[in-house]
């Protein structure tokens, strides 16, 4: 099955590049709202499910026991830009577990945020594992281990208590079995399990509404959504798509990007969960697709609509600031009547 | 027409992302060697034709008159990483024309090379137009204007003598008309004209062989190919694909990347010109495609083959250096017998 064109990038009067993808929008009772492309193909959710991976930390009461703040809970769901507020919060989480950055097993990279990257270089320092965009999630994993009286060493391994609980939480909320033969290693060394988009969307519909999951899981999901909505900077960073969307829409949209063009969202007021993937793995396509779906489904004020359009349908400018083109989701994604 | 899958990105045992594209390989007499996908669709060649855009500078004798070195001629064809050798050479070219960086109209951006980017930040300086990846091409344009006794101001405009000569050179070597209604503005503010891939490939076959073009153009093309082969660092930079390919293969392959997934090449010993585009505009796909074609067509020693394979079929590692997957061109691109 050929996935449809869902995003077009124009230059002058021509389409310069095109992105195909697949989309699933599902209600919490499992009813399909939208299905575009081959949604049966298993997709690695990568970082798009960090909020679901954080459920055991909250549901176990360990976040409460360690006194994690809402900012820190938001960071546990983050692919952050490595800005000072992010690294400081990750360090604080580790300290609450009686640990430090030497316990992090995510690996080290220069900050994902361009300004943070250059600021770190200008300071003469080099990055630590705290700058890894996943350090908040990993600090949460270490809290989960320590709060469970388990040695955190090796917490990234599939057989460790932490990953077993994370995998169980993912299977529980998505209803999809997470099989070893469909697993891969993520950028930060934890396992990632490929599942079909409708299962991912279903999981986010339940995450956003609490419908069909245990009261404790629903309560944990609510705490996470509230924390992220109140601190959208923590989940991504300056000028990042996730952060901007939630700054504009607050609790109306929980959105989270993953690597290789995956994007998930929950729209609680509609009861929808969304999961999508750009075939080619590009973030720009995934963002334009997610932005298009927000415009398609949410009732927005003129101001909100204009703000989301600026993110979802960006004007492309060259190095002199001159408008050279633009990017937008196609009519097929936006639900335009076919001509 | 649906373009075929030409590159696959794997994680674990699954294909995580896939790239489609189109490819044209043409001989200097116009005979088609390979055609994959919809090659009739006009494509903006962007920076992939910088070597063709440099032809008037050489053919006019102005490069000789100003004493441009081979390194500087290579830089005139470059999308460079903004490393100190690049910016110094661009400044030297401008000085030879009696000008300085205030004449550059390409705009300013932080160095494309990560290490150069951080080194500049660490120095406490901010970028100038010399760091723009196109500064060598623009310095060449300014030389062309000054050597033609023309005010360089406005040299990026379609109506300026410089762009008129560049456009005529492109039309001459590709045999394709460069129409206003298929033009767009490039990242560096000069016009870019969309033409079909076979015309681009035809132009590079003639650029690589001198067949079918005037003796003066052929001589200029030879000078450019030799200069780039001798100084492949100048055309891109540290660890860049173009640079590495030509460090390995020298004059046997002239390769040049463009924005939005375009790649062009000349393989003089075979008389082939190559032009390709990844539909989605990603550089990783374009590189894997070009690398695959080099492996398909060139007779390589075991050592050369291994070196090109490392570039074209990279192992993907996570932040801990653990192998998590790989990227490779598909059998359709590589010419594998279909199963």
mmCIF file of C-alpha atoms in Angstrom, chain B residues 13-272:
data_model
loop_
_atom_site.group_PDB
_atom_site.id
_atom_site.type_symbol
_atom_site.label_atom_id
_atom_site.label_comp_id
_atom_site.label_asym_id
_atom_site.label_seq_id
_atom_site.Cartn_x
_atom_site.Cartn_y
_atom_site.Cartn_z
ATOM 1 C CA UNK B 13 15.124 -6.337 12.503
ATOM 2 C CA UNK B 14 12.619 -3.838 11.092
ATOM 3 C CA UNK B 15 12.672 -1.112 8.483
ATOM 4 C CA UNK B 16 11.993 2.069 10.452
ATOM 5 C CA UNK B 17 11.940 4.700 7.695
ATOM 6 C CA UNK B 18 11.995 4.650 3.907
ATOM 7 C CA UNK B 19 12.899 7.159 1.263
ATOM 8 C CA UNK B 20 11.577 7.359 -2.266
ATOM 9 C CA UNK B 21 13.236 9.185 -5.073
ATOM 10 C CA UNK B 22 14.042 9.511 -8.727
ATOM 11 C CA UNK B 23 17.339 8.993 -10.521
ATOM 12 C CA UNK B 24 18.663 9.751 -13.977
ATOM 13 C CA UNK B 25 21.994 8.521 -15.346
ATOM 14 C CA UNK B 26 22.785 9.781 -18.846
ATOM 15 C CA UNK B 27 25.756 9.578 -21.221
ATOM 16 C CA UNK B 28 27.275 12.642 -22.837
ATOM 17 C CA UNK B 29 25.600 11.737 -26.140
ATOM 18 C CA UNK B 30 22.242 11.818 -24.372
ATOM 19 C CA UNK B 31 21.719 8.060 -24.147
ATOM 20 C CA UNK B 32 19.887 7.046 -20.981
ATOM 21 C CA UNK B 33 21.775 4.599 -18.744
ATOM 22 C CA UNK B 34 19.265 4.484 -15.880
ATOM 23 C CA UNK B 35 15.922 6.083 -15.170
ATOM 24 C CA UNK B 36 14.105 5.426 -11.897
ATOM 25 C CA UNK B 37 10.865 7.106 -10.919
ATOM 26 C CA UNK B 38 9.261 10.173 -12.424
ATOM 27 C CA UNK B 39 12.238 11.938 -13.983
ATOM 28 C CA UNK B 40 10.132 14.365 -16.021
ATOM 29 C CA UNK B 41 9.105 16.353 -12.981
ATOM 30 C CA UNK B 42 11.170 19.592 -12.810
ATOM 31 C CA UNK B 43 13.600 19.680 -9.886
ATOM 32 C CA UNK B 44 15.340 22.698 -8.375
ATOM 33 C CA UNK B 45 19.029 21.765 -8.604
ATOM 34 C CA UNK B 46 19.933 24.161 -5.781
ATOM 35 C CA UNK B 47 23.600 23.887 -4.775
ATOM 36 C CA UNK B 48 24.209 20.708 -6.770
ATOM 37 C CA UNK B 49 25.065 22.826 -9.843
ATOM 38 C CA UNK B 50 27.568 25.181 -8.233
ATOM 39 C CA UNK B 51 30.358 23.744 -10.410
ATOM 40 C CA UNK B 52 28.309 24.544 -13.525
ATOM 41 C CA UNK B 53 27.569 28.008 -12.155
ATOM 42 C CA UNK B 54 31.332 28.539 -11.810
ATOM 43 C CA UNK B 55 31.984 27.885 -15.508
ATOM 44 C CA UNK B 56 31.679 31.558 -16.629
ATOM 45 C CA UNK B 57 34.237 32.616 -13.991
ATOM 46 C CA UNK B 58 36.809 30.212 -15.455
ATOM 47 C CA UNK B 59 35.838 30.315 -19.128
ATOM 48 C CA UNK B 60 35.955 34.127 -19.182
ATOM 49 C CA UNK B 61 39.598 34.062 -18.095
ATOM 50 C CA UNK B 62 38.720 36.144 -15.029
ATOM 51 C CA UNK B 63 39.804 33.427 -12.573
ATOM 52 C CA UNK B 64 43.188 33.439 -14.346
ATOM 53 C CA UNK B 65 43.334 37.229 -14.486
ATOM 54 C CA UNK B 66 42.681 37.505 -10.722
ATOM 55 C CA UNK B 67 45.089 34.671 -9.984
ATOM 56 C CA UNK B 68 42.539 32.457 -8.270
ATOM 57 C CA UNK B 69 44.178 29.321 -6.900
ATOM 58 C CA UNK B 70 42.856 25.792 -7.304
ATOM 59 C CA UNK B 71 41.716 25.884 -3.679
ATOM 60 C CA UNK B 72 39.733 29.035 -4.369
ATOM 61 C CA UNK B 73 38.187 27.573 -7.526
ATOM 62 C CA UNK B 74 37.140 24.531 -5.514
ATOM 63 C CA UNK B 75 35.599 26.882 -2.945
ATOM 64 C CA UNK B 76 33.622 28.618 -5.711
ATOM 65 C CA UNK B 77 31.848 25.234 -6.197
ATOM 66 C CA UNK B 78 31.370 24.608 -2.476
ATOM 67 C CA UNK B 79 28.645 24.211 0.094
ATOM 68 C CA UNK B 80 31.300 24.500 2.754
ATOM 69 C CA UNK B 81 31.148 23.885 6.486
ATOM 70 C CA UNK B 82 32.360 27.356 7.463
ATOM 71 C CA UNK B 83 35.709 26.111 8.765
ATOM 72 C CA UNK B 84 38.565 28.612 9.030
ATOM 73 C CA UNK B 85 40.210 27.456 5.767
ATOM 74 C CA UNK B 86 36.937 28.060 3.962
ATOM 75 C CA UNK B 87 36.311 31.541 5.304
ATOM 76 C CA UNK B 88 39.938 32.553 4.745
ATOM 77 C CA UNK B 89 39.796 31.436 1.112
ATOM 78 C CA UNK B 90 36.535 33.309 0.519
ATOM 79 C CA UNK B 91 38.074 36.459 1.990
ATOM 80 C CA UNK B 92 41.158 36.017 -0.215
ATOM 81 C CA UNK B 93 38.995 35.706 -3.336
ATOM 82 C CA UNK B 94 37.181 38.941 -2.477
ATOM 83 C CA UNK B 95 40.501 40.701 -1.863
ATOM 84 C CA UNK B 96 41.710 39.631 -5.316
ATOM 85 C CA UNK B 97 38.660 41.414 -6.753
ATOM 86 C CA UNK B 98 39.479 44.472 -4.644
ATOM 87 C CA UNK B 99 36.436 43.888 -2.481
ATOM 88 C CA UNK B 100 35.591 42.575 0.965
ATOM 89 C CA UNK B 101 32.822 40.689 2.721
ATOM 90 C CA UNK B 102 30.565 43.749 2.754
ATOM 91 C CA UNK B 103 29.842 42.957 -0.918
ATOM 92 C CA UNK B 104 28.505 39.464 -0.163
ATOM 93 C CA UNK B 105 24.740 39.214 -0.663
ATOM 94 C CA UNK B 106 24.312 35.573 0.460
ATOM 95 C CA UNK B 107 23.216 36.333 4.019
ATOM 96 C CA UNK B 108 24.789 35.117 7.230
ATOM 97 C CA UNK B 109 24.393 31.888 9.151
ATOM 98 C CA UNK B 110 26.339 29.987 11.779
ATOM 99 C CA UNK B 111 28.814 27.484 10.283
ATOM 100 C CA UNK B 112 27.165 24.367 8.863
ATOM 101 C CA UNK B 113 29.945 22.249 10.381
ATOM 102 C CA UNK B 114 29.189 21.346 13.989
ATOM 103 C CA UNK B 115 32.768 21.666 15.210
ATOM 104 C CA UNK B 116 33.265 24.948 13.343
ATOM 105 C CA UNK B 117 29.977 26.200 14.791
ATOM 106 C CA UNK B 118 31.073 25.486 18.352
ATOM 107 C CA UNK B 119 34.595 26.760 17.782
ATOM 108 C CA UNK B 120 33.215 30.077 16.570
ATOM 109 C CA UNK B 121 30.905 30.275 19.602
ATOM 110 C CA UNK B 122 33.821 29.432 21.904
ATOM 111 C CA UNK B 123 35.870 32.242 20.357
ATOM 112 C CA UNK B 124 33.202 34.726 21.426
ATOM 113 C CA UNK B 125 32.684 35.829 17.825
ATOM 114 C CA UNK B 126 29.537 35.755 15.727
ATOM 115 C CA UNK B 127 29.323 34.594 12.120
ATOM 116 C CA UNK B 128 29.704 36.808 9.063
ATOM 117 C CA UNK B 129 28.608 36.230 5.480
ATOM 118 C CA UNK B 130 31.979 34.463 4.998
ATOM 119 C CA UNK B 131 30.596 31.592 7.101
ATOM 120 C CA UNK B 132 27.597 31.165 4.783
ATOM 121 C CA UNK B 133 28.112 27.817 3.048
ATOM 122 C CA UNK B 134 27.764 29.629 -0.313
ATOM 123 C CA UNK B 135 30.351 32.359 0.357
ATOM 124 C CA UNK B 136 32.870 30.863 -2.090
ATOM 125 C CA UNK B 137 30.324 30.778 -4.901
ATOM 126 C CA UNK B 138 29.353 34.351 -4.108
ATOM 127 C CA UNK B 139 32.973 35.485 -3.956
ATOM 128 C CA UNK B 140 33.327 33.933 -7.406
ATOM 129 C CA UNK B 141 30.267 35.855 -8.605
ATOM 130 C CA UNK B 142 31.804 39.076 -7.316
ATOM 131 C CA UNK B 143 35.064 38.255 -9.130
ATOM 132 C CA UNK B 144 33.039 37.627 -12.305
ATOM 133 C CA UNK B 145 31.323 41.026 -11.978
ATOM 134 C CA UNK B 146 34.491 42.967 -11.179
ATOM 135 C CA UNK B 147 36.461 41.199 -13.904
ATOM 136 C CA UNK B 148 33.706 42.202 -16.334
ATOM 137 C CA UNK B 149 33.949 45.854 -15.230
ATOM 138 C CA UNK B 150 30.461 45.612 -13.761
ATOM 139 C CA UNK B 151 29.349 46.871 -10.368
ATOM 140 C CA UNK B 152 28.801 43.715 -8.295
ATOM 141 C CA UNK B 153 25.958 45.337 -6.305
ATOM 142 C CA UNK B 154 22.793 43.342 -6.859
ATOM 143 C CA UNK B 155 24.705 40.398 -8.376
ATOM 144 C CA UNK B 156 22.159 37.967 -6.913
ATOM 145 C CA UNK B 157 19.301 39.391 -9.012
ATOM 146 C CA UNK B 158 18.146 37.509 -12.096
ATOM 147 C CA UNK B 159 18.598 40.630 -14.245
ATOM 148 C CA UNK B 160 22.239 41.249 -13.207
ATOM 149 C CA UNK B 161 24.972 40.384 -15.707
ATOM 150 C CA UNK B 162 26.326 37.722 -13.339
ATOM 151 C CA UNK B 163 23.083 35.753 -13.099
ATOM 152 C CA UNK B 164 22.423 36.178 -16.803
ATOM 153 C CA UNK B 165 25.791 34.628 -17.626
ATOM 154 C CA UNK B 166 25.293 31.875 -15.050
ATOM 155 C CA UNK B 167 21.843 31.092 -16.431
ATOM 156 C CA UNK B 168 23.176 31.025 -20.009
ATOM 157 C CA UNK B 169 25.946 28.627 -18.945
ATOM 158 C CA UNK B 170 23.414 26.336 -17.267
ATOM 159 C CA UNK B 171 21.109 26.381 -20.304
ATOM 160 C CA UNK B 172 24.042 25.735 -22.610
ATOM 161 C CA UNK B 173 25.458 22.703 -20.804
ATOM 162 C CA UNK B 174 22.142 21.096 -19.769
ATOM 163 C CA UNK B 175 20.315 21.907 -23.004
ATOM 164 C CA UNK B 176 17.246 22.793 -20.930
ATOM 165 C CA UNK B 177 15.583 26.190 -20.992
ATOM 166 C CA UNK B 178 15.630 27.871 -17.588
ATOM 167 C CA UNK B 179 12.224 29.509 -17.379
ATOM 168 C CA UNK B 180 11.144 32.330 -15.120
ATOM 169 C CA UNK B 181 7.905 30.517 -14.300
ATOM 170 C CA UNK B 182 9.904 27.566 -12.984
ATOM 171 C CA UNK B 183 12.265 29.670 -10.919
ATOM 172 C CA UNK B 184 12.554 30.041 -7.180
ATOM 173 C CA UNK B 185 14.872 31.879 -4.828
ATOM 174 C CA UNK B 186 17.691 29.813 -3.375
ATOM 175 C CA UNK B 187 18.799 29.951 0.257
ATOM 176 C CA UNK B 188 21.549 32.412 -0.716
ATOM 177 C CA UNK B 189 19.101 34.622 -2.689
ATOM 178 C CA UNK B 190 20.151 33.782 -6.275
ATOM 179 C CA UNK B 191 17.563 32.338 -8.691
ATOM 180 C CA UNK B 192 17.307 28.562 -9.028
ATOM 181 C CA UNK B 193 15.522 27.087 -12.045
ATOM 182 C CA UNK B 194 13.695 23.758 -11.936
ATOM 183 C CA UNK B 195 14.554 21.386 -14.795
ATOM 184 C CA UNK B 196 14.072 17.626 -15.273
ATOM 185 C CA UNK B 197 16.731 15.278 -13.877
ATOM 186 C CA UNK B 198 17.800 13.895 -17.307
ATOM 187 C CA UNK B 199 18.810 17.407 -18.407
ATOM 188 C CA UNK B 200 20.828 17.837 -15.219
ATOM 189 C CA UNK B 201 22.461 14.443 -15.685
ATOM 190 C CA UNK B 202 23.195 15.279 -19.335
ATOM 191 C CA UNK B 203 24.863 18.516 -18.239
ATOM 192 C CA UNK B 204 27.102 16.649 -15.791
ATOM 193 C CA UNK B 205 27.983 14.007 -18.389
ATOM 194 C CA UNK B 206 29.191 16.834 -20.649
ATOM 195 C CA UNK B 207 30.876 18.586 -17.707
ATOM 196 C CA UNK B 208 32.757 15.373 -16.926
ATOM 197 C CA UNK B 209 33.830 14.556 -20.490
ATOM 198 C CA UNK B 210 33.870 17.795 -22.452
ATOM 199 C CA UNK B 211 31.871 16.014 -25.144
ATOM 200 C CA UNK B 212 29.343 18.155 -27.024
ATOM 201 C CA UNK B 213 30.381 21.477 -25.485
ATOM 202 C CA UNK B 214 32.736 24.174 -26.775
ATOM 203 C CA UNK B 215 36.483 23.632 -26.298
ATOM 204 C CA UNK B 216 36.623 26.638 -23.963
ATOM 205 C CA UNK B 217 33.798 25.307 -21.800
ATOM 206 C CA UNK B 218 35.377 21.854 -21.810
ATOM 207 C CA UNK B 219 38.695 23.335 -20.709
ATOM 208 C CA UNK B 220 37.007 25.303 -17.920
ATOM 209 C CA UNK B 221 35.160 22.160 -16.796
ATOM 210 C CA UNK B 222 38.451 20.250 -16.703
ATOM 211 C CA UNK B 223 40.090 22.964 -14.622
ATOM 212 C CA UNK B 224 37.194 22.887 -12.120
ATOM 213 C CA UNK B 225 37.189 19.082 -11.870
ATOM 214 C CA UNK B 226 40.931 19.011 -11.296
ATOM 215 C CA UNK B 227 40.796 21.791 -8.702
ATOM 216 C CA UNK B 228 38.030 20.086 -6.720
ATOM 217 C CA UNK B 229 39.697 16.659 -6.959
ATOM 218 C CA UNK B 230 42.904 18.148 -5.584
ATOM 219 C CA UNK B 231 41.166 20.060 -2.805
ATOM 220 C CA UNK B 232 38.044 18.121 -1.877
ATOM 221 C CA UNK B 233 38.124 19.657 1.602
ATOM 222 C CA UNK B 234 37.301 23.040 0.091
ATOM 223 C CA UNK B 235 34.068 21.886 -1.569
ATOM 224 C CA UNK B 236 32.464 20.700 1.700
ATOM 225 C CA UNK B 237 34.577 20.090 4.838
ATOM 226 C CA UNK B 238 35.563 17.780 7.647
ATOM 227 C CA UNK B 239 33.736 14.419 7.489
ATOM 228 C CA UNK B 240 31.365 15.641 4.777
ATOM 229 C CA UNK B 241 30.172 13.151 2.167
ATOM 230 C CA UNK B 242 31.360 15.080 -0.928
ATOM 231 C CA UNK B 243 34.778 15.627 0.602
ATOM 232 C CA UNK B 244 35.209 12.022 1.672
ATOM 233 C CA UNK B 245 34.100 10.590 -1.700
ATOM 234 C CA UNK B 246 36.592 12.705 -3.606
ATOM 235 C CA UNK B 247 39.362 12.061 -1.081
ATOM 236 C CA UNK B 248 38.822 8.370 -1.853
ATOM 237 C CA UNK B 249 38.180 8.533 -5.599
ATOM 238 C CA UNK B 250 39.908 11.725 -6.737
ATOM 239 C CA UNK B 251 39.076 12.716 -10.318
ATOM 240 C CA UNK B 252 37.171 9.481 -10.909
ATOM 241 C CA UNK B 253 34.013 10.980 -9.381
ATOM 242 C CA UNK B 254 32.923 14.589 -9.205
ATOM 243 C CA UNK B 255 30.030 14.701 -6.711
ATOM 244 C CA UNK B 256 28.073 17.668 -5.369
ATOM 245 C CA UNK B 257 25.137 17.744 -2.993
ATOM 246 C CA UNK B 258 22.311 20.279 -3.171
ATOM 247 C CA UNK B 259 19.627 21.244 -0.681
ATOM 248 C CA UNK B 260 16.336 19.313 -0.496
ATOM 249 C CA UNK B 261 17.806 15.943 -1.405
ATOM 250 C CA UNK B 262 19.335 16.736 -4.797
ATOM 251 C CA UNK B 263 22.661 15.218 -5.782
ATOM 252 C CA UNK B 264 24.632 15.472 -9.036
ATOM 253 C CA UNK B 265 27.773 13.726 -10.213
ATOM 254 C CA UNK B 266 30.043 13.176 -13.173
ATOM 255 C CA UNK B 267 31.892 9.888 -13.688
ATOM 256 C CA UNK B 268 34.336 10.854 -16.471
ATOM 257 C CA UNK B 269 35.802 7.365 -17.084
ATOM 258 C CA UNK B 270 32.319 6.053 -17.904
ATOM 259 C CA UNK B 271 31.099 9.244 -19.521
ATOM 260 C CA UNK B 272 28.129 9.246 -17.162
#
